[in-house]
JSON list of C-alpha atoms in Angstrom, two decimals:
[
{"chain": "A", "resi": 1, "resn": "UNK", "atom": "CA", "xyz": [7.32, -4.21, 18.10]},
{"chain": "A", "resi": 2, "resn": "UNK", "atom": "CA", "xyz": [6.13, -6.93, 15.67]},
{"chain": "A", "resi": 3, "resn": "UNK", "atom": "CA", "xyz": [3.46, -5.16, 14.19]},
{"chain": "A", "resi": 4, "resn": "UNK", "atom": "CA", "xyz": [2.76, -7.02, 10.89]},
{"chain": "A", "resi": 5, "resn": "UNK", "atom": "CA", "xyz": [4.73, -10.50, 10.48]},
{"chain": "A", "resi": 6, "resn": "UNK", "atom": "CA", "xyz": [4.08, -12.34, 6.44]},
{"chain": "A", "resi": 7, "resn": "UNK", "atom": "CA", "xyz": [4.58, -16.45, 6.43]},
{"chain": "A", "resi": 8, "resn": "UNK", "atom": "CA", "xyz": [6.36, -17.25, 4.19]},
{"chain": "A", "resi": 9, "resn": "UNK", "atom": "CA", "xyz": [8.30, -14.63, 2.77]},
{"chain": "A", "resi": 10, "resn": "UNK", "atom": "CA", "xyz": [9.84, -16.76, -0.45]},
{"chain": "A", "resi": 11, "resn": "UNK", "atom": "CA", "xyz": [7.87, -19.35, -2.07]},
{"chain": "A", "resi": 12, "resn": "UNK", "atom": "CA", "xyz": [8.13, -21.22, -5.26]},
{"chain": "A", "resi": 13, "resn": "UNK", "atom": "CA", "xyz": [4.44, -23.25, -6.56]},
{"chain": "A", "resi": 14, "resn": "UNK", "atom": "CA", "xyz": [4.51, -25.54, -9.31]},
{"chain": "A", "resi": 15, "resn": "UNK", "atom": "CA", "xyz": [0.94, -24.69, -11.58]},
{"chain": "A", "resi": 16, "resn": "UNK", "atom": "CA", "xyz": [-1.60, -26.39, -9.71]},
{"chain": "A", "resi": 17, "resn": "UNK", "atom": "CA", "xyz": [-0.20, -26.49, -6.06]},
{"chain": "A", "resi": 18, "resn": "UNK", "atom": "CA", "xyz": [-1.82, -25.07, -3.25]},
{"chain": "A", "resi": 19, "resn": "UNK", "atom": "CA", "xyz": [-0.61, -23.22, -0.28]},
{"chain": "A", "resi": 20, "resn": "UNK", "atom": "CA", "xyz": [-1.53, -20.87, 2.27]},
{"chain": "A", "resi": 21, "resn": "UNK", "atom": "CA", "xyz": [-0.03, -17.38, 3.17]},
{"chain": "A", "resi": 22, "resn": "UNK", "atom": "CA", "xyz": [-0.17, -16.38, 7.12]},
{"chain": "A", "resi": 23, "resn": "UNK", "atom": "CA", "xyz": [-0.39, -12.86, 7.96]},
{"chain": "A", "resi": 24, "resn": "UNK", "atom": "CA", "xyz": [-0.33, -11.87, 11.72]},
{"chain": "A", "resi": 25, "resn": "UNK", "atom": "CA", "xyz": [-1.02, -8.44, 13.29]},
{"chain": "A", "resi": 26, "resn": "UNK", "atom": "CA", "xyz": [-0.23, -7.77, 17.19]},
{"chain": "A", "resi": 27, "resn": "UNK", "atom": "CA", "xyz": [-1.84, -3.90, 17.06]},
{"chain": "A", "resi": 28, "resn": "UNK", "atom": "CA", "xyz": [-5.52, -5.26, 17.62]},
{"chain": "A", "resi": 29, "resn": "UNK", "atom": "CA", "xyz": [-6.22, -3.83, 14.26]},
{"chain": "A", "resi": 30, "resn": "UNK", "atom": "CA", "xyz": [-9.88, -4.30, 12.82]},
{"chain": "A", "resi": 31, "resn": "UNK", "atom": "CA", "xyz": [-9.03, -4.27, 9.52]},
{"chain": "A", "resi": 32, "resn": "UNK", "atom": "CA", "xyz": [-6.75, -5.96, 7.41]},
{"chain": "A", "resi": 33, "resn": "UNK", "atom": "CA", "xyz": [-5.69, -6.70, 3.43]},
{"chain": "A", "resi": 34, "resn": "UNK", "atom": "CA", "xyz": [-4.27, -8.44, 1.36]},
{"chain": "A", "resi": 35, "resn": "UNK", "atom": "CA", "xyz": [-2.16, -6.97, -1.89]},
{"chain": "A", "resi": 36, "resn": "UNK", "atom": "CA", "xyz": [-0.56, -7.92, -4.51]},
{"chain": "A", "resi": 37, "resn": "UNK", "atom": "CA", "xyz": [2.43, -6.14, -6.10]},
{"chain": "A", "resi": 38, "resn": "UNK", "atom": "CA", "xyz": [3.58, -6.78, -10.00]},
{"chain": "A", "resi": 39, "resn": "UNK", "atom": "CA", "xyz": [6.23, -4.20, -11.71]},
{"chain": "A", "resi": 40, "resn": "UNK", "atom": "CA", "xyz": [4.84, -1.04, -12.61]},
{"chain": "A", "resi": 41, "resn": "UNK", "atom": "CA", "xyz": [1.69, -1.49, -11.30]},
{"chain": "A", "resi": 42, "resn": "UNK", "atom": "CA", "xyz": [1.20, -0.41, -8.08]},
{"chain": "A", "resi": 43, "resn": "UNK", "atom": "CA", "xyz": [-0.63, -2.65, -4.91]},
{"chain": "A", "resi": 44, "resn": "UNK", "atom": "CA", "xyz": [-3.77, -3.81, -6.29]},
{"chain": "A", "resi": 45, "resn": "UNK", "atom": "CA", "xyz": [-6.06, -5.13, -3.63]},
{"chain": "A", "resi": 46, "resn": "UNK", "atom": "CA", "xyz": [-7.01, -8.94, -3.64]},
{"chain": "A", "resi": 47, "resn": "UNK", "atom": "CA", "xyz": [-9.57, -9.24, -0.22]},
{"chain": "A", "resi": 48, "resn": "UNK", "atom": "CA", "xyz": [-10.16, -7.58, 3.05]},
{"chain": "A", "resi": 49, "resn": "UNK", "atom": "CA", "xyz": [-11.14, -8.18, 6.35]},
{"chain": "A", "resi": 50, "resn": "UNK", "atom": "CA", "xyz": [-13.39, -5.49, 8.68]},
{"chain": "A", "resi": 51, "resn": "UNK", "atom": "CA", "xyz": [-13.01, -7.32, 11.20]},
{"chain": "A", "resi": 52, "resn": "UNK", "atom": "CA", "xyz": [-12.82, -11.40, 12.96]},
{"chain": "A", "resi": 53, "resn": "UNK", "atom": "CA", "xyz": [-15.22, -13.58, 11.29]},
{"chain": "A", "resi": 54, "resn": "UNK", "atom": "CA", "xyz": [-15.78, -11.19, 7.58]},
{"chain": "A", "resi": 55, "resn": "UNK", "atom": "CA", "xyz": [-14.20, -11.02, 4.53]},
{"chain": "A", "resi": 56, "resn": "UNK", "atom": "CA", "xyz": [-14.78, -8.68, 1.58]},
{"chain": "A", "resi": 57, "resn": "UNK", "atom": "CA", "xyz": [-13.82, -9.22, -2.03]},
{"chain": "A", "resi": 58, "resn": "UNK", "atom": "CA", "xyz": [-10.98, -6.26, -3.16]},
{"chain": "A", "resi": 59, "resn": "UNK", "atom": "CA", "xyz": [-10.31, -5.48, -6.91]},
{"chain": "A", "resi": 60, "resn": "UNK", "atom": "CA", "xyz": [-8.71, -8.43, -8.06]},
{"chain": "A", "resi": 61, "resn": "UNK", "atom": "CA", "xyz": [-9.98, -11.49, -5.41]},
{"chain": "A", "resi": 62, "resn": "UNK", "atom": "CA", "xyz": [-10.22, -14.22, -8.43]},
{"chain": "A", "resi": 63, "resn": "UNK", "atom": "CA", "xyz": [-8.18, -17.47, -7.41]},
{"chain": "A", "resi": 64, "resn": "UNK", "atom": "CA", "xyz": [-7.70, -16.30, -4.12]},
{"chain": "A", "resi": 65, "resn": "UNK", "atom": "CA", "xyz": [-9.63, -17.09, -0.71]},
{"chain": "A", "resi": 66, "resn": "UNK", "atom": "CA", "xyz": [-8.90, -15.58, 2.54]},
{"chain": "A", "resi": 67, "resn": "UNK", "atom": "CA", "xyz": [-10.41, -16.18, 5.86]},
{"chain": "A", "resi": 68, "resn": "UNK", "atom": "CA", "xyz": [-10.07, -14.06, 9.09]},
{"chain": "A", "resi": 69, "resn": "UNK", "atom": "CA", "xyz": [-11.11, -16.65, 11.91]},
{"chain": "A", "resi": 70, "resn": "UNK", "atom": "CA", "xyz": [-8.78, -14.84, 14.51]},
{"chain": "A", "resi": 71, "resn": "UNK", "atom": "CA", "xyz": [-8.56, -10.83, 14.85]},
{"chain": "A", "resi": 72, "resn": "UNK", "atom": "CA", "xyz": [-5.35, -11.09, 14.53]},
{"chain": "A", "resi": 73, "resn": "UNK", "atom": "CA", "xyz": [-5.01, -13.30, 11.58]},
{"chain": "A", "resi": 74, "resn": "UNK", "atom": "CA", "xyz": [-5.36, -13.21, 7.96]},
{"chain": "A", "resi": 75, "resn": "UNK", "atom": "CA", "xyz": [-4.86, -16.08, 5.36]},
{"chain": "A", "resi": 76, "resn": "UNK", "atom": "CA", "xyz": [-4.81, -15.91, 1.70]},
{"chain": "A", "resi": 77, "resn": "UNK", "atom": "CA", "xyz": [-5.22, -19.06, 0.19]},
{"chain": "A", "resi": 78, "resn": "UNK", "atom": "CA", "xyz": [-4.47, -20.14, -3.52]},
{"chain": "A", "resi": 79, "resn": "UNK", "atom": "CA", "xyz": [-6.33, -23.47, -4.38]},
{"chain": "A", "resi": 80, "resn": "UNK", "atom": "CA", "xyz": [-4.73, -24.02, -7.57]},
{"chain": "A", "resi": 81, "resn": "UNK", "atom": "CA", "xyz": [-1.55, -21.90, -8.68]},
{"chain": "A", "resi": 82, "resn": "UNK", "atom": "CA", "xyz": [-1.07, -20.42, -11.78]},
{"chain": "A", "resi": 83, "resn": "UNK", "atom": "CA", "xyz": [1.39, -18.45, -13.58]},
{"chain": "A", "resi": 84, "resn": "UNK", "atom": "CA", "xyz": [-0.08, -15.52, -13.44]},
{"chain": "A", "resi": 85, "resn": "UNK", "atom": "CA", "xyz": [-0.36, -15.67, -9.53]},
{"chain": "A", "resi": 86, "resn": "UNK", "atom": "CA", "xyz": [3.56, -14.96, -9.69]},
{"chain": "A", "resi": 87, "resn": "UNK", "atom": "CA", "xyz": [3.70, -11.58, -7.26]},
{"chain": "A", "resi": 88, "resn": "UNK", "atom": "CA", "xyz": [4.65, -10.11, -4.19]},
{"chain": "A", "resi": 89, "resn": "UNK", "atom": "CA", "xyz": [2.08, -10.55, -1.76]},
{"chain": "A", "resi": 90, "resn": "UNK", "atom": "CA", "xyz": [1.28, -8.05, 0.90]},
{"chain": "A", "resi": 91, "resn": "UNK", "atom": "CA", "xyz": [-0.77, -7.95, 3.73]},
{"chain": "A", "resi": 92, "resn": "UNK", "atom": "CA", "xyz": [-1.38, -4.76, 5.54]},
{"chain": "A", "resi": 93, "resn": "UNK", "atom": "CA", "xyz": [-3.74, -3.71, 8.92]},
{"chain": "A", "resi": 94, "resn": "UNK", "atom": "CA", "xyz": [-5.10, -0.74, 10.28]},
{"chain": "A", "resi": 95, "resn": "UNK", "atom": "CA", "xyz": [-7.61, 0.77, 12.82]},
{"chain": "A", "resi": 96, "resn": "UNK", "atom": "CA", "xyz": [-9.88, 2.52, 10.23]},
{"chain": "A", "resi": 97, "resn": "UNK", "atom": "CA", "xyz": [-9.91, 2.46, 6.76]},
{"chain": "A", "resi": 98, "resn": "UNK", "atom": "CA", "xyz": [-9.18, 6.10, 7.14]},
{"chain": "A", "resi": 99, "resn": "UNK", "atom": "CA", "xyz": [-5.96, 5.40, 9.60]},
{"chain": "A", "resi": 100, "resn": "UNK", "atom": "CA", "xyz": [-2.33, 4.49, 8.56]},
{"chain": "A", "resi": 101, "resn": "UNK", "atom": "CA", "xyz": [-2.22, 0.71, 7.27]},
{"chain": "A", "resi": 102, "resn": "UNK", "atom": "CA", "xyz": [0.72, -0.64, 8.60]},
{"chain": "A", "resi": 103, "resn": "UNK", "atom": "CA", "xyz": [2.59, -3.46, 6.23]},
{"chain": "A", "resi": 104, "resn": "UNK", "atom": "CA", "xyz": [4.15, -6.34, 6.33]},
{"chain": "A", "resi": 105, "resn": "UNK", "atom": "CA", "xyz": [7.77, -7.27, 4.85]},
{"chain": "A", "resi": 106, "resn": "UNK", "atom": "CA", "xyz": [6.25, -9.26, 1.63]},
{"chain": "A", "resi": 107, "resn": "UNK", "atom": "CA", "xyz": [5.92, -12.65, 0.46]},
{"chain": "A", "resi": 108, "resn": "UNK", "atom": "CA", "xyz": [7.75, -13.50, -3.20]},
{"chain": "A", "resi": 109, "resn": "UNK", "atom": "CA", "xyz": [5.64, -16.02, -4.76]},
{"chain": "A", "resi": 110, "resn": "UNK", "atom": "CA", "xyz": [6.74, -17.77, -8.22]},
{"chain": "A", "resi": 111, "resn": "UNK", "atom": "CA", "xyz": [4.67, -20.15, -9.87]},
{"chain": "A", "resi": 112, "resn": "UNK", "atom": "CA", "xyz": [6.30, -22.25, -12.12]},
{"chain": "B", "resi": 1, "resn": "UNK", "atom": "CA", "xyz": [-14.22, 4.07, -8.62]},
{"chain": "B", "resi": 2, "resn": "UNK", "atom": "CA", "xyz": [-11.42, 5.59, -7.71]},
{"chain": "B", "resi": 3, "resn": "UNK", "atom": "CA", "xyz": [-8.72, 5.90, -9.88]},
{"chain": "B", "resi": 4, "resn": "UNK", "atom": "CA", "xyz": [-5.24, 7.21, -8.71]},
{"chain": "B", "resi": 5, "resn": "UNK", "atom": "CA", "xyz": [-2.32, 7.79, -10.51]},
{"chain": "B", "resi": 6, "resn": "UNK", "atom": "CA", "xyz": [1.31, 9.46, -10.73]},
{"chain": "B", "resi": 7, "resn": "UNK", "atom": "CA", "xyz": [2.63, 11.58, -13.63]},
{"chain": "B", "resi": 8, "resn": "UNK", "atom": "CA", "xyz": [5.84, 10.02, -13.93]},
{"chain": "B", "resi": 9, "resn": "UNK", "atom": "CA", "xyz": [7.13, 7.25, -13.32]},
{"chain": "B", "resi": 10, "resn": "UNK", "atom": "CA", "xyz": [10.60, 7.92, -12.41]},
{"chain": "B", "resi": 11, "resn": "UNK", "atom": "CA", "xyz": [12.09, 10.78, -10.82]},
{"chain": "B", "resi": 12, "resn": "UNK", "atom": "CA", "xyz": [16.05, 11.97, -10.15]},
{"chain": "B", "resi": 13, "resn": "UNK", "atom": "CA", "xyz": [17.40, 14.30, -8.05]},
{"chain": "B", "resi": 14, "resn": "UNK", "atom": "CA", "xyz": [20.70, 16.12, -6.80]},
{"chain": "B", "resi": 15, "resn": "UNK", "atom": "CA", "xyz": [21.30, 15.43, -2.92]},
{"chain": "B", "resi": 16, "resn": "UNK", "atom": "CA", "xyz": [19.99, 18.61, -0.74]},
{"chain": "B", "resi": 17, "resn": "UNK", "atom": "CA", "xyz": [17.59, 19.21, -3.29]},
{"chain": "B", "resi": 18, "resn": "UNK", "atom": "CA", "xyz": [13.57, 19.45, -2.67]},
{"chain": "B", "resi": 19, "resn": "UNK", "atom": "CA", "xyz": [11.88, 16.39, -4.69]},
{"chain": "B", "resi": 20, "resn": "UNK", "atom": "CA", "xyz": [8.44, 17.31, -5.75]},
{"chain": "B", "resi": 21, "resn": "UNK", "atom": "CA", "xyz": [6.46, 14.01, -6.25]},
{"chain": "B", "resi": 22, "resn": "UNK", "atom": "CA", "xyz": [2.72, 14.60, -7.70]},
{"chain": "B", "resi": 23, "resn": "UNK", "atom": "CA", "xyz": [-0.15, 12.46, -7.98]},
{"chain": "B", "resi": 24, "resn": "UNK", "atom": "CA", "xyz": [-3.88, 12.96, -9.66]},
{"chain": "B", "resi": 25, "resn": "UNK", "atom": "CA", "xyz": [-7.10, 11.14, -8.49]},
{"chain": "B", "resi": 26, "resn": "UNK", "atom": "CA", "xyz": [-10.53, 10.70, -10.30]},
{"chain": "B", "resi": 27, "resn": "UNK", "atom": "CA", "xyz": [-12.92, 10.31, -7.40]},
{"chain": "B", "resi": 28, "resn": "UNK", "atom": "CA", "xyz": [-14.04, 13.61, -6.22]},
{"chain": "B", "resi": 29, "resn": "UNK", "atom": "CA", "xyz": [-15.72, 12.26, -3.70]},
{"chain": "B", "resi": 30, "resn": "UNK", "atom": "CA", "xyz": [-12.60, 11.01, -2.53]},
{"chain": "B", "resi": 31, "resn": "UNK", "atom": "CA", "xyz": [-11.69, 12.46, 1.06]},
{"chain": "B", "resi": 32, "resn": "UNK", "atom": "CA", "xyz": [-8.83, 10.94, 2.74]},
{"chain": "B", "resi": 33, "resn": "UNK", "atom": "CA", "xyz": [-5.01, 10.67, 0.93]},
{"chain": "B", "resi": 34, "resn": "UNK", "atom": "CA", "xyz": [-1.67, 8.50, 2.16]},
{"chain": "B", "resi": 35, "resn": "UNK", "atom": "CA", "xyz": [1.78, 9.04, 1.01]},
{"chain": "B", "resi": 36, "resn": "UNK", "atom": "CA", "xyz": [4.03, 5.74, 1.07]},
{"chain": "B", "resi": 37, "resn": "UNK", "atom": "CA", "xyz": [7.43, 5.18, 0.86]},
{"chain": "B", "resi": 38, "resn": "UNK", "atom": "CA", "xyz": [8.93, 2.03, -0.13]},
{"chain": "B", "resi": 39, "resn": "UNK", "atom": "CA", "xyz": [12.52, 0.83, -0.13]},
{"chain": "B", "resi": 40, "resn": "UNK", "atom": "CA", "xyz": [13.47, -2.52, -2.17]},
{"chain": "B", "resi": 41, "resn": "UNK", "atom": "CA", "xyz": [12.45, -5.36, -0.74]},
{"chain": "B", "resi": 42, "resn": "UNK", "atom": "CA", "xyz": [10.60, -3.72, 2.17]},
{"chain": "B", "resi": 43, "resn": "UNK", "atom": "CA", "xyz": [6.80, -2.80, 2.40]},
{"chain": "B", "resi": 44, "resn": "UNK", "atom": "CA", "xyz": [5.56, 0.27, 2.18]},
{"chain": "B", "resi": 45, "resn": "UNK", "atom": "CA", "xyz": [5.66, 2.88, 4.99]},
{"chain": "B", "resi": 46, "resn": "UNK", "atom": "CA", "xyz": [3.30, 5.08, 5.77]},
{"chain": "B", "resi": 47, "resn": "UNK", "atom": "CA", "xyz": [4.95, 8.86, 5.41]},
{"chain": "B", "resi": 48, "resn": "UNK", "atom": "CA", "xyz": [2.34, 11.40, 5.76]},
{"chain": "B", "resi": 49, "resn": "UNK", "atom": "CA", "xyz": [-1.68, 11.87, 5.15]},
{"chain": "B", "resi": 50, "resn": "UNK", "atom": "CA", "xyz": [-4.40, 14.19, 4.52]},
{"chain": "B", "resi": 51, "resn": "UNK", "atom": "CA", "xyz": [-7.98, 14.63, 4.47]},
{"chain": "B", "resi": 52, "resn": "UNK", "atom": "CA", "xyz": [-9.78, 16.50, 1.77]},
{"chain": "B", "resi": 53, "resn": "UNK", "atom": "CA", "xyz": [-10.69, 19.27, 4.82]},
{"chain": "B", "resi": 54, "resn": "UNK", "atom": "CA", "xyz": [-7.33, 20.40, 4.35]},
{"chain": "B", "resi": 55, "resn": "UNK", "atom": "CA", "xyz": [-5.14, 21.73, 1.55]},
{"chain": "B", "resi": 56, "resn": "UNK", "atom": "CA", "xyz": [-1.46, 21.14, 3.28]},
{"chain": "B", "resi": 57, "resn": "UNK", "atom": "CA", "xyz": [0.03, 19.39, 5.63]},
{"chain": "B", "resi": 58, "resn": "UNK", "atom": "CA", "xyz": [3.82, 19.28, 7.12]},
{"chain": "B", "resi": 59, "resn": "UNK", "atom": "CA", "xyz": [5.78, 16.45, 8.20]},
{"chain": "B", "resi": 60, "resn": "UNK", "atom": "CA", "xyz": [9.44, 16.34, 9.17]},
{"chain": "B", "resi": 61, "resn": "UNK", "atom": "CA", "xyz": [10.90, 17.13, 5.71]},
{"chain": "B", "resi": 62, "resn": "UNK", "atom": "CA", "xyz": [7.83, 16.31, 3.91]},
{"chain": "B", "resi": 63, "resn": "UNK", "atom": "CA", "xyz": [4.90, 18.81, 3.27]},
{"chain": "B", "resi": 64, "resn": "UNK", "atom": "CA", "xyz": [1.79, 16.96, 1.33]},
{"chain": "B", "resi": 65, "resn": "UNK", "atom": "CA", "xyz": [-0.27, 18.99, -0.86]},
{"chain": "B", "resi": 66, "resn": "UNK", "atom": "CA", "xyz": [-4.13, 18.88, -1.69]},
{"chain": "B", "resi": 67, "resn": "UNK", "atom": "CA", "xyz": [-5.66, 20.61, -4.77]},
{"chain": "B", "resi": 68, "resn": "UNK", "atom": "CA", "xyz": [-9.26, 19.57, -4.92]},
{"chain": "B", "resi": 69, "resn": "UNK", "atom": "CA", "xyz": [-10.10, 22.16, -7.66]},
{"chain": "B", "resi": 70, "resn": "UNK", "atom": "CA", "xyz": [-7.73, 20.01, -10.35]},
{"chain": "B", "resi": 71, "resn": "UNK", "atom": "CA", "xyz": [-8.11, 16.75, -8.16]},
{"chain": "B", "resi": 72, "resn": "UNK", "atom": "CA", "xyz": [-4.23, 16.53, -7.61]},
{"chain": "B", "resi": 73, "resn": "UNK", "atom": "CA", "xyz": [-1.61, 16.04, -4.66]},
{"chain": "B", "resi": 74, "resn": "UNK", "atom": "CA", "xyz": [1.75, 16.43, -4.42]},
{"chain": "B", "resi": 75, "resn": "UNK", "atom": "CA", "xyz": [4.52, 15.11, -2.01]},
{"chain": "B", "resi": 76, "resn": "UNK", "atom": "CA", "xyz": [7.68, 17.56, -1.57]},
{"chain": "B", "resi": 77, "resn": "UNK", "atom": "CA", "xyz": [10.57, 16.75, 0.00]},
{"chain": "B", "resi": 78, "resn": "UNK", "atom": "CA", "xyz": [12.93, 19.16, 1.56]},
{"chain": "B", "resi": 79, "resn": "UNK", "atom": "CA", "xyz": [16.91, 18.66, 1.03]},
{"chain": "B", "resi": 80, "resn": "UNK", "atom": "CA", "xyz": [16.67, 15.05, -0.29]},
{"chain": "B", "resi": 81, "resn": "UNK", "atom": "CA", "xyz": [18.84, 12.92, 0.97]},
{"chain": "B", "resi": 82, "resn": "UNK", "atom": "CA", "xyz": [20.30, 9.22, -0.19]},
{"chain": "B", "resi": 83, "resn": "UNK", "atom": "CA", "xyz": [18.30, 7.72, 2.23]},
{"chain": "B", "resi": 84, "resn": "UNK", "atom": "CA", "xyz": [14.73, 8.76, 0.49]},
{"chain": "B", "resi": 85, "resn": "UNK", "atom": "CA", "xyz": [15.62, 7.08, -2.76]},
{"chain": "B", "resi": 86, "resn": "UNK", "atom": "CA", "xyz": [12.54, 4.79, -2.95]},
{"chain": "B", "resi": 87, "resn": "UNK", "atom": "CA", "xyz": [9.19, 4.50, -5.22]},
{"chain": "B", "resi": 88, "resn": "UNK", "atom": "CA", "xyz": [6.76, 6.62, -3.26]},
{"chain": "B", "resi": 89, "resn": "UNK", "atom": "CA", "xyz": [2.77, 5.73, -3.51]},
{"chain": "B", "resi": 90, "resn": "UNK", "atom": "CA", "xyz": [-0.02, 7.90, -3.06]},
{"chain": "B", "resi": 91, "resn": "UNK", "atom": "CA", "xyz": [-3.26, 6.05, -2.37]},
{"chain": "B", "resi": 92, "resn": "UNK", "atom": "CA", "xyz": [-6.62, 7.44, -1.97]},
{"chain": "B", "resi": 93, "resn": "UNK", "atom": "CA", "xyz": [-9.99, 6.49, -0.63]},
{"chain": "B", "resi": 94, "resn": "UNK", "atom": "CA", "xyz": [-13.26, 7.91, -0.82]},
{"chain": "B", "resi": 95, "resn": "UNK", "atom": "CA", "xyz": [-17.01, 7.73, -1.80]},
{"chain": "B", "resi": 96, "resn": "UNK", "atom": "CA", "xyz": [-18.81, 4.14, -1.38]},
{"chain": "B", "resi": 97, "resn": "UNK", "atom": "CA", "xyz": [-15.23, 2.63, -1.93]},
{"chain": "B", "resi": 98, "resn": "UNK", "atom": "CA", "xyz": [-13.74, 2.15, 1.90]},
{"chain": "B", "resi": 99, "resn": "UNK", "atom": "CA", "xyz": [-10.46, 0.49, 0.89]},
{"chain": "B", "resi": 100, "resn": "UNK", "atom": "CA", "xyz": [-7.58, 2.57, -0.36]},
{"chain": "B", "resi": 101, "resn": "UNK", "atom": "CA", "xyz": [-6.58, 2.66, -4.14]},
{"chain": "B", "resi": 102, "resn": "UNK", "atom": "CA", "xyz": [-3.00, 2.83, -4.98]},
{"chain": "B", "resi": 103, "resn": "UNK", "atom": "CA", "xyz": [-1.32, 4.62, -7.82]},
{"chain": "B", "resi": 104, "resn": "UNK", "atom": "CA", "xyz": [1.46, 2.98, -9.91]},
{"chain": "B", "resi": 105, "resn": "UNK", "atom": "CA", "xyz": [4.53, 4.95, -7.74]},
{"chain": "B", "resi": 106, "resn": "UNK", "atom": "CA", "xyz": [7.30, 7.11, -8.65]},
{"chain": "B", "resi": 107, "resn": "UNK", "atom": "CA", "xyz": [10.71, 5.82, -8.09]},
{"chain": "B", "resi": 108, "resn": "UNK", "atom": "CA", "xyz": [12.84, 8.78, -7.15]},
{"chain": "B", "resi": 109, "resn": "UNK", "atom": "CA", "xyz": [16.66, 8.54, -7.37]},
{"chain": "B", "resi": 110, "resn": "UNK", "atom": "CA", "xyz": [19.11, 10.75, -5.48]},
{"chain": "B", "resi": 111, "resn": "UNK", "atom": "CA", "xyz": [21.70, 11.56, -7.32]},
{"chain": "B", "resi": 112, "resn": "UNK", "atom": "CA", "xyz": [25.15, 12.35, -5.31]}
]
């Protein structure tokens, strides 16, 4: 009953650190995303993944990379932190686009 | 794109009251519609969906609305209870656009 498990789930980044975020689905989902949630804004979509081996730029994929070498994995990578990369980040998988994306618990990022 | 939305941003109601949540898109094109509910520091849950061959839909205490004509939906929930107080997203997907767009959420507040 895992279904969508986010590594780590807090994280603070000094401005110019790097780190990776792990996201891991056991559903044998094709497709999965990553978000990003600020206040009063919604999720806003950052890349996504039809499947093992492809990634897809979302609406807002700038200082981000992601790679989906595994079905069941999904990393979002920061190369260089900034500020403005301080946000919940959430990654989500489903069957079909048009199926129920099932999410994980969040990671709280702060860049300082 | 698609653009989706909510009309207000926060919403309170008396326990055992219905909630009406509502929602407007841009995309006519669009065809397929999620409802999610999320609690604080939780993801979002999936709740209910509908596709644009449909104009209602009934869950267990939730009934999901489609008005294509005026491009809006609408989440009601029967006999609220302290348990749904939450921001609730609609999200939306359609035309060339596979990936679902969020709209900003409605945080609804039961009121004892």
């Amino acid at each position: 009953n895992a279904g969508v498990t986010q590594t780590p789930k807090f994280r603070v980044l000094k401005t110019g650190q790097s780190m990776t975020l792990l996201c891991a689905q056991d559903m044998n989902h094709e497709y999965m995303y990553w978000y990003r949630q600020d206040p009063g804004m919604g999720l806003r979509l950052i890349h996504y993944s039809v499947g093992e081996g492809t990634t897809a730029k979302g609406e807002v994929p700038d200082g981000y990379n992601v790679s989906r070498l595994k079905k069941q994995n999904f990393l979002l990578g920061l190369e260089s932190a900034a500020p403005s990369q301080t946000s919940v980040y959430f990654c989500a998988s489903s069957y079909l686009p048009t199926t129920e994306a099932f999410f994980g618990q969040g990671t709280r990022l702060t860049v300082v | 794109g698609e653009s989706v939305g909510l009309h207000l941003p926060t919403l309170s109601v008396q326990e055992g009251d219905n909630s009406i949540i509502n929602c407007a898109y841009s995309n006519s094109a669009s065809d397929y519609f999620i409802w999610y509910k999320q609690e604080s520091g939780k993801g979002p849950q999936f709740i209910i969906d509908i596709r644009s061959n449909m104009d209602k839909r009934q869950g267990q205490r939730v009934t999901v609305l489609l008005n294509k004509t005026v491009k809006h939906l609408s989440l009601q929930i029967a006999a609220t209870q302290p348990g749904d107080s939450a921001v609730y997203f609609c999200a939306g997907l359609g035309g060339s656009a596979r990936q679902l767009t969020f709209g900003s959420g409605t945080q609804l507040t039961v009121l004892p």
